[in-house]
Coordinates of C-alpha atoms in Angstrom, one line a residue:
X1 CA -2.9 -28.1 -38.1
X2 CA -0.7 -28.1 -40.9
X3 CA 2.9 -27.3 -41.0
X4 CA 3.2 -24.0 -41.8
X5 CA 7.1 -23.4 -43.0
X6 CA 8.0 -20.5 -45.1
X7 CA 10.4 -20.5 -48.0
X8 CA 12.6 -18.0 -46.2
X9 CA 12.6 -20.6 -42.9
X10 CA 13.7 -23.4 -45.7
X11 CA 15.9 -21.2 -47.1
X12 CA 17.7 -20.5 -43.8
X13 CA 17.6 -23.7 -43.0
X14 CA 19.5 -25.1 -46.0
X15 CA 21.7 -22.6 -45.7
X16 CA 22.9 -24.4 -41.9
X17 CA 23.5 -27.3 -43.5
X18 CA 25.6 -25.9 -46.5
X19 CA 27.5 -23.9 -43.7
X20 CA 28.1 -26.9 -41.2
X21 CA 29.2 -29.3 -43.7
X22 CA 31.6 -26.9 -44.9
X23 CA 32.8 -25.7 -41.6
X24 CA 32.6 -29.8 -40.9
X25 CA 34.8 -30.0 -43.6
X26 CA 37.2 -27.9 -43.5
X27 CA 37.8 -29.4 -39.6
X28 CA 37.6 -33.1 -40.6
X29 CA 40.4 -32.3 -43.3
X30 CA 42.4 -30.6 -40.6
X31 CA 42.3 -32.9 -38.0
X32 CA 43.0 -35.9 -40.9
X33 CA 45.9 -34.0 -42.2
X34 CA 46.9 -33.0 -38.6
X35 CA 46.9 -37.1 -37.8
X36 CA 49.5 -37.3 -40.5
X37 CA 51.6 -34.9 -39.5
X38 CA 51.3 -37.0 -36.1
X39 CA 52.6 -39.9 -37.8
X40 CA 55.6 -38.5 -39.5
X41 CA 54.2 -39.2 -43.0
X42 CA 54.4 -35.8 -44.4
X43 CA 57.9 -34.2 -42.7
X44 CA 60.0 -36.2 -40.9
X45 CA 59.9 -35.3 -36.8
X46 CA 58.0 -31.9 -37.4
X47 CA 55.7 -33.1 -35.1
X48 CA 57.5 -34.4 -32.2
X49 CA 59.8 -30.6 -32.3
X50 CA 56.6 -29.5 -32.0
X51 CA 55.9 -31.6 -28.6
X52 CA 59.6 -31.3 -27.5
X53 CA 59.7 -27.0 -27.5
X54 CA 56.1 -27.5 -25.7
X55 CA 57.5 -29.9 -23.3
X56 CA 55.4 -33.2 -24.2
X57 CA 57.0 -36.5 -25.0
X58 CA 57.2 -37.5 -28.5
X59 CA 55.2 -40.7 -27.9
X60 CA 52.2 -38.2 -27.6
X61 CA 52.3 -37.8 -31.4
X62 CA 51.0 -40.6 -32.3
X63 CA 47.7 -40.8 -29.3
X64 CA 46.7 -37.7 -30.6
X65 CA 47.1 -38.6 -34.5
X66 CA 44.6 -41.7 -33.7
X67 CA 42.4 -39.3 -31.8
X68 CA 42.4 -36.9 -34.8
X69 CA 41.2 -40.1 -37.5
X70 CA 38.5 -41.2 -34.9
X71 CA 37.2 -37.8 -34.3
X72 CA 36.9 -36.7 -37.8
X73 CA 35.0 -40.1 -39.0
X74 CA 33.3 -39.6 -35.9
X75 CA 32.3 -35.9 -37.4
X76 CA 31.3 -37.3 -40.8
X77 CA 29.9 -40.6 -40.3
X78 CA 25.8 -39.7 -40.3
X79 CA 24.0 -40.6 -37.3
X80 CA 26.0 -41.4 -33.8
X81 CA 24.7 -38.2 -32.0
X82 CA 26.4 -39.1 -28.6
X83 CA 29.6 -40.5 -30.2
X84 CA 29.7 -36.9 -32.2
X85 CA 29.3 -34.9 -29.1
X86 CA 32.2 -36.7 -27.6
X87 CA 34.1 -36.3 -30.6
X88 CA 33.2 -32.5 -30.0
X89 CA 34.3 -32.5 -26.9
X90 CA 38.0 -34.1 -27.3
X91 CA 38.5 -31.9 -30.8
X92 CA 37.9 -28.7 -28.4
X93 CA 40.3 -30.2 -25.6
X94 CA 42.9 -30.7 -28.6
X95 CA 43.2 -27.3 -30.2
X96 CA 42.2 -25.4 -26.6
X97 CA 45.0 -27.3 -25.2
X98 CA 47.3 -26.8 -28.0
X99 CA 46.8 -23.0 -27.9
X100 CA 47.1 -23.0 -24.0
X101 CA 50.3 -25.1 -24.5
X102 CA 51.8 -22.9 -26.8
X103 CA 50.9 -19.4 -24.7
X104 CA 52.0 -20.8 -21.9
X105 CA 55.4 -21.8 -23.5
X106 CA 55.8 -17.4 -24.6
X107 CA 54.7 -18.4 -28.5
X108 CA 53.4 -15.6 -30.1
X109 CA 50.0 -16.2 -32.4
X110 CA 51.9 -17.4 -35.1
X111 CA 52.6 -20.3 -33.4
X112 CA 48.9 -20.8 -31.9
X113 CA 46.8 -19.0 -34.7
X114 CA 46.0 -22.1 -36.5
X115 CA 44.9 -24.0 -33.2
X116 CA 42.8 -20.9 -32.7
X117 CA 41.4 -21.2 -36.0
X118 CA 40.8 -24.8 -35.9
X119 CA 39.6 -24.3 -31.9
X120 CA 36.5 -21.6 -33.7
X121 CA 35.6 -23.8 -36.2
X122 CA 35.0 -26.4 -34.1
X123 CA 32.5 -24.3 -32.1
X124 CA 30.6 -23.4 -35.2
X125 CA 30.8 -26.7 -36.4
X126 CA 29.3 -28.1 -33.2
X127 CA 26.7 -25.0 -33.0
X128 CA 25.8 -25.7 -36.8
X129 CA 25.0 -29.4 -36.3
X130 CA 21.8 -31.2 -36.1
X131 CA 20.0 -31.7 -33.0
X132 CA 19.0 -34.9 -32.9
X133 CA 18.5 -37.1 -29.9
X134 CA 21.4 -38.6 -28.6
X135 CA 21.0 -42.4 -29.5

């Protein structure tokens, strides 16, 4: 039997992919931005106040900037199913953690909104992507 697709199935379906690698986008950019905020590249200790009113050593600045460049070429690179869903998995941990950190500290949404943001997109992101097999 012959594959029987309709235009409005290929439509839909290139729709997905315009909508995940723009969602994918928007988080890789974050998360590579974010990674030099971590490193003090753009504003000198904004990062480690960050960590400090939250109660985390500053050292921490830096792990999670190198998670942050390995997650979002994880997110990029084509192919690597497994290694993506693990990237997944420690991008939500991030920005769930960071918006738990801050509402536990008494910050108010603008403090945590962006995590929040960032925390949604990667949901879509990861609901969005291709389902191939994990290699």
């Amino acid at each position: 039997m012959a594959n029987s697709t309709t235009a409005g199935e290929v439509k839909a379906s290139k729709t997905r992919i315009i909508a995940f690698w723009i969602i994918t986008g928007l988080l890789s950019f974050e998360l590579l931005f974010g990674a030099l905020w971590d490193f003090n590249l753009l504003q000198k200790g904004y990062a480690g106040s960050i960590l400090k009113h939250l109660g985390y050593p500053s050292y921490l600045a830096f792990l999670l900037g190198a998670g942050k460049i390995l997650a979002a070429v994880a997110l990029l690179v084509p192919g690597f199913a497994r290694l993506k869903e693990w990237a997944y998995a420690g991008v939500v941990i991030l920005f769930f953690g960071a918006v738990f950190s801050h509402v536990s500290t008494g910050d108010g949404p603008g403090k945590y909104g962006m995590a929040a943001l960032c925390l949604t997109l990667t949901v879509i992101s990861w609901l969005l992507r291709y389902r191939d097999k994990l290699k």
